[in-house]
XYZ file of C-alpha atoms in Angstrom:
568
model
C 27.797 10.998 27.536
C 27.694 7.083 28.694
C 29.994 5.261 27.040
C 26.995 2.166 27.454
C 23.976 3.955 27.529
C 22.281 0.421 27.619
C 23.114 -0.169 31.286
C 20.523 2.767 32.024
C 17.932 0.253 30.793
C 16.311 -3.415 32.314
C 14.875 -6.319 29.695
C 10.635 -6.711 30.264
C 10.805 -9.603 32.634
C 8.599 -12.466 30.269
C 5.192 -14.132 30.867
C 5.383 -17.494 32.595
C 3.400 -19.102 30.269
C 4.971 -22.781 29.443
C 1.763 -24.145 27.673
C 1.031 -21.132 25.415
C -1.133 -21.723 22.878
C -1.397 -18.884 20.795
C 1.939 -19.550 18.642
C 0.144 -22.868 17.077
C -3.353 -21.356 16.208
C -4.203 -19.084 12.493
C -6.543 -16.286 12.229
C -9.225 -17.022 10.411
C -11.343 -14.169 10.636
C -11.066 -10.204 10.816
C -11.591 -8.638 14.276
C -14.074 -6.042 15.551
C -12.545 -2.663 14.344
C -12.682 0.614 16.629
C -11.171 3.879 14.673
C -9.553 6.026 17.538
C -8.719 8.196 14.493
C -10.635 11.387 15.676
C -9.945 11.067 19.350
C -6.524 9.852 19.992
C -5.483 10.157 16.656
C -6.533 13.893 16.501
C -4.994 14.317 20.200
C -0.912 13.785 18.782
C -2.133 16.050 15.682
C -0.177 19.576 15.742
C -3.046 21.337 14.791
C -5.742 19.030 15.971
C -9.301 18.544 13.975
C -11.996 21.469 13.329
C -15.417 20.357 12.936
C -14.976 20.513 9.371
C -12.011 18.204 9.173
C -13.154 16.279 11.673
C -16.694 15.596 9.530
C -14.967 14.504 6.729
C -13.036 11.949 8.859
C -16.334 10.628 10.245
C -17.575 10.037 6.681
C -14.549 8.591 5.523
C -14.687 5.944 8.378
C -18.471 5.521 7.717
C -17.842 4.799 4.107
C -15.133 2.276 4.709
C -17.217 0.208 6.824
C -16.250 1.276 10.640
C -19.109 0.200 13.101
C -17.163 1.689 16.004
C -15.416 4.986 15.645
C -14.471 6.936 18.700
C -15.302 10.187 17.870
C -14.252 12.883 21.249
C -13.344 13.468 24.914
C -16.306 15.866 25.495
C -15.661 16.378 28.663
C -11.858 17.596 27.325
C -13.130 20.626 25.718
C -15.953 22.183 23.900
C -14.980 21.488 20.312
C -15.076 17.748 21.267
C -19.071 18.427 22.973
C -19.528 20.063 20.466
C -19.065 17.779 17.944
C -20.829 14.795 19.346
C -23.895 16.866 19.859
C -23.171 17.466 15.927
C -23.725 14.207 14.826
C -26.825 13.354 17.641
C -28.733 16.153 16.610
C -28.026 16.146 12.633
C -28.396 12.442 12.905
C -25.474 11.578 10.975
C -24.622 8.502 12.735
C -25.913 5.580 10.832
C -28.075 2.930 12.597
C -25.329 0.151 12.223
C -22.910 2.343 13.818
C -21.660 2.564 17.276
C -19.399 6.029 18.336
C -17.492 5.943 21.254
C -16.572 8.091 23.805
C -13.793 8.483 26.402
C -13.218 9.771 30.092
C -11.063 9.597 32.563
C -12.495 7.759 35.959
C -13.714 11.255 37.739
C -17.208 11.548 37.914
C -17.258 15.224 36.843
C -15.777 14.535 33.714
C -18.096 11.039 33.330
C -21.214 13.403 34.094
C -20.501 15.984 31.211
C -19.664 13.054 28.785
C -23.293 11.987 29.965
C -24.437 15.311 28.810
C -22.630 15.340 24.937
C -24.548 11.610 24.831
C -28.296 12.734 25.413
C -30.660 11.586 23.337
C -28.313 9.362 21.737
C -29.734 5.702 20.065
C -26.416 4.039 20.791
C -23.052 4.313 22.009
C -19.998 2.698 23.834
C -18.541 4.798 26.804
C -15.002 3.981 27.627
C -13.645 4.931 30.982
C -9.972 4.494 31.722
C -7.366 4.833 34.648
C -3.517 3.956 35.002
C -2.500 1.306 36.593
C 0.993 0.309 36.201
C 3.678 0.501 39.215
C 5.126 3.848 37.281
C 2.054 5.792 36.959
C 0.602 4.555 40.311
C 3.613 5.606 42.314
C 5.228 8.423 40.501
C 1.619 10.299 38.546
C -0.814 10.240 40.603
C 0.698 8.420 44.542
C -2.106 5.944 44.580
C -1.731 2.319 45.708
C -3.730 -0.528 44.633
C -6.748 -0.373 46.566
C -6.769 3.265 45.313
C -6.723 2.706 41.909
C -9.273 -0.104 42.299
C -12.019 1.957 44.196
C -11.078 4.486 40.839
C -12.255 2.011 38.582
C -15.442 0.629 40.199
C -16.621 3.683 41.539
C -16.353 4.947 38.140
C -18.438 2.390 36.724
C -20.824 2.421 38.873
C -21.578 5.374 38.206
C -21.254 5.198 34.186
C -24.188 2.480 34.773
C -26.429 4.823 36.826
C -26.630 7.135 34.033
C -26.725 4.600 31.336
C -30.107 3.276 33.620
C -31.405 6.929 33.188
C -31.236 6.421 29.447
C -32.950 3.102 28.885
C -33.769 4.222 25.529
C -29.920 3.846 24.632
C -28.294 0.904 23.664
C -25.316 1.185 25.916
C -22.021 -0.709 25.937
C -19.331 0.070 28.601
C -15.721 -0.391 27.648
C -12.654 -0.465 30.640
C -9.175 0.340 29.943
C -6.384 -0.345 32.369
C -4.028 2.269 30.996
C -0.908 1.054 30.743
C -1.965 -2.660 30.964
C 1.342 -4.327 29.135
C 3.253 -3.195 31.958
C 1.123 -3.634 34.792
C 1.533 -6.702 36.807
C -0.675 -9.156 35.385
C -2.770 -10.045 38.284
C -3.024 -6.687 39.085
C -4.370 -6.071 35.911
C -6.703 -9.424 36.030
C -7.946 -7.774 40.041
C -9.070 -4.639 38.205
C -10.676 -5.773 35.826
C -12.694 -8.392 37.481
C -13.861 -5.649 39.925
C -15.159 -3.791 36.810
C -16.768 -6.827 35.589
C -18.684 -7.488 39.081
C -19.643 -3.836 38.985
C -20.685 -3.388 36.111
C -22.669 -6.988 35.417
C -22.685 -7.388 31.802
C -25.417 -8.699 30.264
C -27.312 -9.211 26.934
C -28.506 -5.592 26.876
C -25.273 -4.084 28.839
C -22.066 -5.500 27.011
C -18.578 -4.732 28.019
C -15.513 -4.337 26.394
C -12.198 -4.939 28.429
C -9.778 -2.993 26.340
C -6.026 -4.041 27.245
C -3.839 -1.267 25.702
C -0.516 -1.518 25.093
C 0.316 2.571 25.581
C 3.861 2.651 25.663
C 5.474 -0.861 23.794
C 8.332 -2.583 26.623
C 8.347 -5.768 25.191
C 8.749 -7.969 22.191
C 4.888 -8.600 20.443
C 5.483 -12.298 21.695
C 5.257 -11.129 25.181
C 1.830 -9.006 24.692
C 0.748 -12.215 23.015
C 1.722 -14.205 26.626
C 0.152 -11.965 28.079
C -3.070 -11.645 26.492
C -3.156 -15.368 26.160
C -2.872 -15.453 30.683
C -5.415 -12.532 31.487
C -7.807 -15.098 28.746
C -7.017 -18.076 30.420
C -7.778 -15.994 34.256
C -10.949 -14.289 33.794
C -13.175 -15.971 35.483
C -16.912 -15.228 33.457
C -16.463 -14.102 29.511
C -20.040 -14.291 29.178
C -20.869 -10.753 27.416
C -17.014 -9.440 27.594
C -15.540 -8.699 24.699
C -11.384 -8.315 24.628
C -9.738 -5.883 22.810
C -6.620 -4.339 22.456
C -5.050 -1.115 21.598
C -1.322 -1.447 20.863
C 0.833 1.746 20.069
C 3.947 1.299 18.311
C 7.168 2.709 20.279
C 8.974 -0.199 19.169
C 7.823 -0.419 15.745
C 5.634 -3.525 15.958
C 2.273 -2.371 16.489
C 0.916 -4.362 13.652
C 2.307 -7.656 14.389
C 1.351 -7.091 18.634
C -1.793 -6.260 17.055
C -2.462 -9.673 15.230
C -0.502 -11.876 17.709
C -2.352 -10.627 20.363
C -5.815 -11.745 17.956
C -3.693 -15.413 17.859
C -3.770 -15.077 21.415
C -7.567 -14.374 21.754
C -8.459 -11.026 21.809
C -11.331 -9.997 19.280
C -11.146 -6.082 19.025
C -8.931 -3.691 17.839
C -8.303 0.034 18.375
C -6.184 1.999 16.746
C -6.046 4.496 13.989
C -5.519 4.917 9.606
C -1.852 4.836 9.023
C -0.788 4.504 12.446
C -1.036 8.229 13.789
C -1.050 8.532 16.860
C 0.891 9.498 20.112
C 4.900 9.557 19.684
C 5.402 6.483 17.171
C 1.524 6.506 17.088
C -1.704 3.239 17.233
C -1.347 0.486 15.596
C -2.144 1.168 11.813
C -5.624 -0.383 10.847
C -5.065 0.106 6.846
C -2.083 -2.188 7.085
C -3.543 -4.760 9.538
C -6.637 -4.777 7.374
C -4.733 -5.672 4.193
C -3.109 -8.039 6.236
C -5.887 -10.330 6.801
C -6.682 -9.211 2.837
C -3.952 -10.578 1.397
C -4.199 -14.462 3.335
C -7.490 -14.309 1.778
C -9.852 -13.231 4.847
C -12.347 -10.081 4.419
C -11.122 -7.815 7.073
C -14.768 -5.930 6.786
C -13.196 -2.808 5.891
C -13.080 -1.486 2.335
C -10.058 -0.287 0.607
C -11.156 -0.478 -2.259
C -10.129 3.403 -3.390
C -6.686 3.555 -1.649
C -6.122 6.848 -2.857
C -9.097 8.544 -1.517
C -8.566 7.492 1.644
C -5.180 8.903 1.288
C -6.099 11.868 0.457
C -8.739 12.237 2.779
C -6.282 11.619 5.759
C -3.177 13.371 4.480
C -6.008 16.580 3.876
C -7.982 16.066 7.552
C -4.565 15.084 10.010
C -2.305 17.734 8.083
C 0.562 14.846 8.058
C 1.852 12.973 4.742
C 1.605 9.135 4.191
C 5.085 7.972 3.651
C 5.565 6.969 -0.253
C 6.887 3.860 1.236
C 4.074 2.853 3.329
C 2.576 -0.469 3.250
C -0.038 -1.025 0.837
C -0.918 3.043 0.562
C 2.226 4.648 -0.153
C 3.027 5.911 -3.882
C 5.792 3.854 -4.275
C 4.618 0.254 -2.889
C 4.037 -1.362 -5.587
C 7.038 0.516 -7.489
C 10.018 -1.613 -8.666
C 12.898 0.260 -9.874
C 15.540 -2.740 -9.806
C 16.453 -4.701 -13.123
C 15.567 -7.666 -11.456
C 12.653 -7.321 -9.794
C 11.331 -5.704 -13.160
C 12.366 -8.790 -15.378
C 10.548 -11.065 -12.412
C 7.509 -8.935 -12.596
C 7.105 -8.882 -16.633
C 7.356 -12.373 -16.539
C 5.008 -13.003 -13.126
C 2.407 -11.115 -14.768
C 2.708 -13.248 -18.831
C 1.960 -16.246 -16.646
C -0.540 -14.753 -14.484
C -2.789 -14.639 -17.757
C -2.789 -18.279 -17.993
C -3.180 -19.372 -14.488
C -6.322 -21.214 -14.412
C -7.520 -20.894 -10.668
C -7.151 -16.924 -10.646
C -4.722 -16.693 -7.337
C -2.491 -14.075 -7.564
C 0.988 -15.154 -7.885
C 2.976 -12.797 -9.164
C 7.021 -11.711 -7.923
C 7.171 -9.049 -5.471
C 3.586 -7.873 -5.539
C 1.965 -9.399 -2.684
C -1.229 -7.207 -3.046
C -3.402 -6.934 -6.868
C -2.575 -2.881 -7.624
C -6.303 -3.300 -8.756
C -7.718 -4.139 -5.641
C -7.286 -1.157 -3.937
C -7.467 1.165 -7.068
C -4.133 1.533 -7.857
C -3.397 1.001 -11.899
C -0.503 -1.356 -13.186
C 1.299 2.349 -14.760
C 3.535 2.546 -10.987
C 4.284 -1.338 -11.491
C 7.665 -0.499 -12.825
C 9.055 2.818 -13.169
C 12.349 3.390 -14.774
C 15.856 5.013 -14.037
C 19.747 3.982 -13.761
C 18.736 0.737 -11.701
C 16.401 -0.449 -14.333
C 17.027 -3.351 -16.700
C 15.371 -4.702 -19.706
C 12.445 -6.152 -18.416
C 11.152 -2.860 -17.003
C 11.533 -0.750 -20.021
C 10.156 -3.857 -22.198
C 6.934 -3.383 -19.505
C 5.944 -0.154 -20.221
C 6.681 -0.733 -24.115
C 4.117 -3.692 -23.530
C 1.695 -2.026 -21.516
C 1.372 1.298 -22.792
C 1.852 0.576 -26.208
C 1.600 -2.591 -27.039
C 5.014 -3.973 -28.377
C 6.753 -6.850 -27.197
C 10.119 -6.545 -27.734
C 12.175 -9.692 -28.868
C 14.481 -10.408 -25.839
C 17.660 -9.232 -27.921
C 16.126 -6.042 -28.740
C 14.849 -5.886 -24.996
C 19.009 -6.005 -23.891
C 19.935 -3.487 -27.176
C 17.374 -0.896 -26.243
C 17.851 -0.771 -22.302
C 21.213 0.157 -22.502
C 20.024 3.543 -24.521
C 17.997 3.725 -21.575
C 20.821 3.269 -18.933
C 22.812 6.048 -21.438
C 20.137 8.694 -20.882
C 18.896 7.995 -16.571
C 23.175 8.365 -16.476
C 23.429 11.749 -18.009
C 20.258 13.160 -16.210
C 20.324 11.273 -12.954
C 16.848 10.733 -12.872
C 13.779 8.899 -13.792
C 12.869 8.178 -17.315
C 8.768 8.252 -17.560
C 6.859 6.121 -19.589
C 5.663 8.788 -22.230
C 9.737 9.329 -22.000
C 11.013 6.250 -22.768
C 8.123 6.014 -25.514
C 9.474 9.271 -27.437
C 12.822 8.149 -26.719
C 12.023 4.658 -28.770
C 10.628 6.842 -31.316
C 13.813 8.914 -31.335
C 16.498 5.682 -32.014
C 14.351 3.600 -34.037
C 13.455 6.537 -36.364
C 9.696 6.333 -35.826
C 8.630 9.758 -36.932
C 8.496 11.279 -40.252
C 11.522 13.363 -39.728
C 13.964 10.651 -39.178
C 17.057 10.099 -41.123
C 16.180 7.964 -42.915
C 12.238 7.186 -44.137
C 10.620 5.284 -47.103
C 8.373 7.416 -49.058
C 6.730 4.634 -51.174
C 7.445 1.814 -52.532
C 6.187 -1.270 -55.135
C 6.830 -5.283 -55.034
C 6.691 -7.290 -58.177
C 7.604 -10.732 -59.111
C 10.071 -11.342 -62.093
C 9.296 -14.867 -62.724
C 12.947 -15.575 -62.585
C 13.542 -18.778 -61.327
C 16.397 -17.334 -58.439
C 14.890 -13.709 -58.134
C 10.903 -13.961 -57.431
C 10.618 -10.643 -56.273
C 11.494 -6.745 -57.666
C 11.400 -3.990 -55.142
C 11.193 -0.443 -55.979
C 11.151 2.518 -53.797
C 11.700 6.032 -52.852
C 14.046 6.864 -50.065
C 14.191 10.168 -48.170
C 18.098 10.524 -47.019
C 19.391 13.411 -45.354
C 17.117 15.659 -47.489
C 17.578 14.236 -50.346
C 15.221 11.821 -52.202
C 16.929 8.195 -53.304
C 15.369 5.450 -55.394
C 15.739 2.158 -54.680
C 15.983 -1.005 -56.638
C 16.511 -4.743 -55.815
C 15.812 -8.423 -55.978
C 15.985 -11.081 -53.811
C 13.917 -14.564 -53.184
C 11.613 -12.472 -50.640
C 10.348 -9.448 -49.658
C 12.894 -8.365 -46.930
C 16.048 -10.039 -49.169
C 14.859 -7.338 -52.109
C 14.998 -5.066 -49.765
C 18.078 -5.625 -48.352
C 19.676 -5.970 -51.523
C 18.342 -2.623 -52.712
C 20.266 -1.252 -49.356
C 23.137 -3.166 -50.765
C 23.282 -1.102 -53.855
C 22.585 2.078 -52.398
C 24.644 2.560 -50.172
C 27.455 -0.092 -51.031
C 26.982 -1.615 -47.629
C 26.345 -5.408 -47.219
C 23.494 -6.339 -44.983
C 22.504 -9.808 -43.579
C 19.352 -10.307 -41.451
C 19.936 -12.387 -38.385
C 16.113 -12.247 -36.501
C 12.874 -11.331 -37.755
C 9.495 -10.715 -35.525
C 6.066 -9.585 -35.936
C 2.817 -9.164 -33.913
C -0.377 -7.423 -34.202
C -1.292 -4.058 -32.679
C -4.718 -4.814 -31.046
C -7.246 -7.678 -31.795
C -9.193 -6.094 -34.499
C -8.936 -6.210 -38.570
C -7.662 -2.842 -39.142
C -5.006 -3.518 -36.146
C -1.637 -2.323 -37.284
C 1.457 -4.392 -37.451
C 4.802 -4.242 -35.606
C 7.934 -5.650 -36.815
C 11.318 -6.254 -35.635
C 14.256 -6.907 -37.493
C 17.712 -7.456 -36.442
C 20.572 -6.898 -39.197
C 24.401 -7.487 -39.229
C 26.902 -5.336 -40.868
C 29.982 -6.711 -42.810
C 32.217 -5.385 -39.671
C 29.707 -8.182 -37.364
C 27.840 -5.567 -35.906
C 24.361 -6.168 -35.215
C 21.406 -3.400 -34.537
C 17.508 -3.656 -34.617
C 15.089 -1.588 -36.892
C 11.815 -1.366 -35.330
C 8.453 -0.362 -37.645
C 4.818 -0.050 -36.978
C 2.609 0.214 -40.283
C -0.881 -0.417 -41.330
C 0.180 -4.140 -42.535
C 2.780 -6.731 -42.145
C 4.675 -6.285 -45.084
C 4.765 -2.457 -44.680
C 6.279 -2.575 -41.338
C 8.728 -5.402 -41.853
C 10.351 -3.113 -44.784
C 10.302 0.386 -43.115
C 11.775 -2.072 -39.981
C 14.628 -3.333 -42.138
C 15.379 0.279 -43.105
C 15.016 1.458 -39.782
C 17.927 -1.242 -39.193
C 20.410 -0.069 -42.225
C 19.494 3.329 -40.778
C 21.057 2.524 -37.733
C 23.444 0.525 -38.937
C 24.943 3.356 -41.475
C 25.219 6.011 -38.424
C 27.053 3.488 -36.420
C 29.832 2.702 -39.772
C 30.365 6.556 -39.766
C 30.694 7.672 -35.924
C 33.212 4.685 -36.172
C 35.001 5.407 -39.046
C 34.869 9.244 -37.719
C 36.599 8.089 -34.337
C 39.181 6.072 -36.017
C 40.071 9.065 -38.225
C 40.443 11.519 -35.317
């Protein structure tokens, strides 16, 4: 092995490009989109597309508002004729849509991609050839001029038969293979002797498509480059420039939208970036791109997890959980802090009066592309109290006083410790059930009880009730100036244990009348401990007593594991 296996390799040599203007400009607008999904996306698949699979794909694209899809290389094998005669002679191509086509510059091949297209209303035909130093040299020992009379004698002939079709509405699309590491006037030569033989007009468009197969450089430098061959062509009238950057070095997307900065207004590449080795640049993430800095990209995502089903079913390959914008976990926080910065993003979200979405960590609305607010937070060991307090909130409407927030995350942290793994949300519910005492078989539970006044100048109010204790049936007595201090002093009595509450809250359930009532109270022990008692009940009074009970409940299991440790 080489000890510095980077001396086997030599830097890109950078664009020349002193004045570049790209850097300085915005996009403003979404690009024209080309899916390669079902070509060169089904090409690097290990079991490529059936026509089944592949039909599906096609509708997908359809539906999500693709007005260029390229669909085959018919002249590659019979499945891919095949399939483009499929949607002529069905007619499932819709009239706003253009499919595409490609073959390599050999007029055999160009003449049988001819024969798929018969009959066709519309449709782009794209015609490549290599032309970088590498491929011209050591693939297929042509020079230049060779690869140059490839091109144009190629597309001459692709507008022959396009004039033997008049009744199609043809547009012609070049690709220098291998343009980002051709020499750039090479590359500019090439093309303009397409241009000149082809002669684009109103009714003959073309598309020069500058691909960036295999990524050598830094995005900046596609940008430069992009930016030059702009600046060099010598007529634009009826060219469109696109580009079709792979991702080797892992920056397809921003190549992609620098090389837009730098002009180009096309893009090919393919749903989730499959593709050849690292695979096309990923149009689902360069689409939300332009989403989320407020510019419709013209493609709807609007049901994320169809289309991620759809793709995942029809390429055979999973969508990472961690993929931008699509995966299952993107809009996931598991960390304490990011949970507490959420909760709170989202309570002042609801009184933001010009509707932008503003809220910590979540870039994207869940909403907007179908995703609900349940995979917001998720809970285990890294959690805190704001992400627990969420789901509370969201799924079941309590909002937790900040103290109880802190007391009943750390039961939390006790049970993702022992198990290791994620708590769910109907898991934390029945686990806030479980320590509070919210069932009918906890430890403690009021069976009924009555409230009187005494008229007593000190004690206004009597409070009677019947207490279910460790199987056994208690009754209850007590005064105090209030509700809650009878109660407490009833507690007092029964169980010679003195009681002090430090914090009291209450909401409603829901907006209606008949909404139930949650309360929280917070009680202190003679030995300064302090626990909450949580209760839900048809009214406010109701809950705020079974809530102080849930507290001396608490409170009284806590006195005796501690006096048991101490004796032991």
């Amino acid at each position: 092995m080489l000890k510095q296996p980077e001396r086997k390799y030599r830097p890109f040599t950078p664009v020349h490009l002193p004045d570049r203007q790209w850097p300085s400009r915005t996009l403003t607008q979404a690009p024209r989109w080309c899916s390669t999904d079902l070509r060169d996306g089904n090409q690097a698949l290990i079991e490529p597309m059936g026509a089944e699979r592949k039909r599906r794909f096609f509708d997908l694209l359809v539906k999500a508002g693709y007005k260029e899809i390229e669909v085959a290389f018919p002249a590659a094998s019979q499945t891919d004729f095949d399939f483009v005669r499929e949607l002529i002679e069905l007619n499932r191509i819709p009239a706003d849509v253009y499919i595409q086509v490609m073959t390599q510059a050999r007029p055999e091949l160009i003449r049988r991609t001819f024969e798929s297209l018969a009959g066709i209303p519309r449709a782009i035909v794209h015609m490549y050839n290599a032309t970088a130093p590498l491929f011209r040299e050591v693939v297929f020992g042509q020079d230049k001029t060779a690869t140059v009379a490839m091109a144009v004698e190629g597309t001459r002939l692709i507008r022959k038969l396009c004039n033997q079709q008049p009744q199609t509405r043809w547009i012609y699309e070049y690709s220098p293979e291998t343009f980002c590491f051709t020499e750039l006037e090479f590359a500019l030569e090439i093309c303009e002797a397409v241009r000149q033989a082809w002669q684009p007009s109103d009714d003959r468009p073309l598309i020069l498509n500058l691909p960036a197969t295999v990524e050598v450089s830094t995005p900046n430098v596609y940008a430069d480059q992009i930016e030059w061959f702009m600046r060099q062509l010598s007529n634009h009238e009826h060219v469109t420039i696109s580009v079709h950057p792979h991702n080797d070095r892992g920056t397809g997307v921003a190549c992609a939208e620098q090389a837009l900065l730098a002009g180009a207004q096309r893009v090919e590449g393919c749903l989730f970036g499959n593709g050849e080795r690292t695979g096309n640049v990923d149009l689902v993430t360069l689409a939300m791109n332009f989403y989320t800095q407020g510019i419709d990209p013209k493609v709807d995502f609007s049901n994320m997890r169809e289309v991620v089903q759809t793709v995942e079913s029809c390429n055979q390959l999973p969508i990472h959980p961690r993929h931008p914008y699509a995966g299952e976990l993107v809009f996931t926080a598991f960390s304490g802090s990011h949970q507490d910065a959420i909760k709170k993003g989202f309570a002042a979200q609801a009184s933001k009066p010009d509707g932008f979405w503003n809220i910590p960590y979540l870039p994207l609305d869940p909403a907007d592309v179908g995703s609900s607010y349940e995979a917001v937070i998720r809970v285990n060991s890294q959690s805190g109290k704001g992400g627990v307090a969420w789901l509370l909130e969201q799924d079941h409407g309590l909002h937790l006083p900040r103290r109880l927030q802190m007391e009943f995350s750390r039961e939390v942290q006790k049970q993702t410790d022992r198990s290791g793994k994620e708590l769910t949300s109907a898991q934390i519910w029945q686990l806030f059930r479980q320590v509070y005492g919210l069932h009918v078989q906890a430890d403690m539970h009021l069976l009924d009880y009555h409230i009187s006044g005494t008229g007593d100048a000190v004690y206004l109010h009597d409070f009677n009730g019947k207490l279910r204790y460790q199987g056994r049936t208690l009754s209850l007595e007590g005064q105090g100036n209030g509700v809650l201090s009878s109660v407490i002093d009833a507690l007092r009595k029964a169980f010679n244990m003195p009681l002090e509450i430090v914090d009291y809250a209450e909401h409603t359930l829901g907006q209606e009348t008949a909404s139930r009532a949650a309360a929280y109270v917070e009680c202190r022990s003679a030995n300064g401990l302090c626990l909450y008692g949580v209760a839900i009940d048809g009214d406010a009074t109701g809950a705020s007593i079974r809530a102080v009970i849930s507290a001396a409940a608490r409170l009284i299991h806590a006195s005796r594991e501690e006096a048991f440790v101490i004796a032991h």
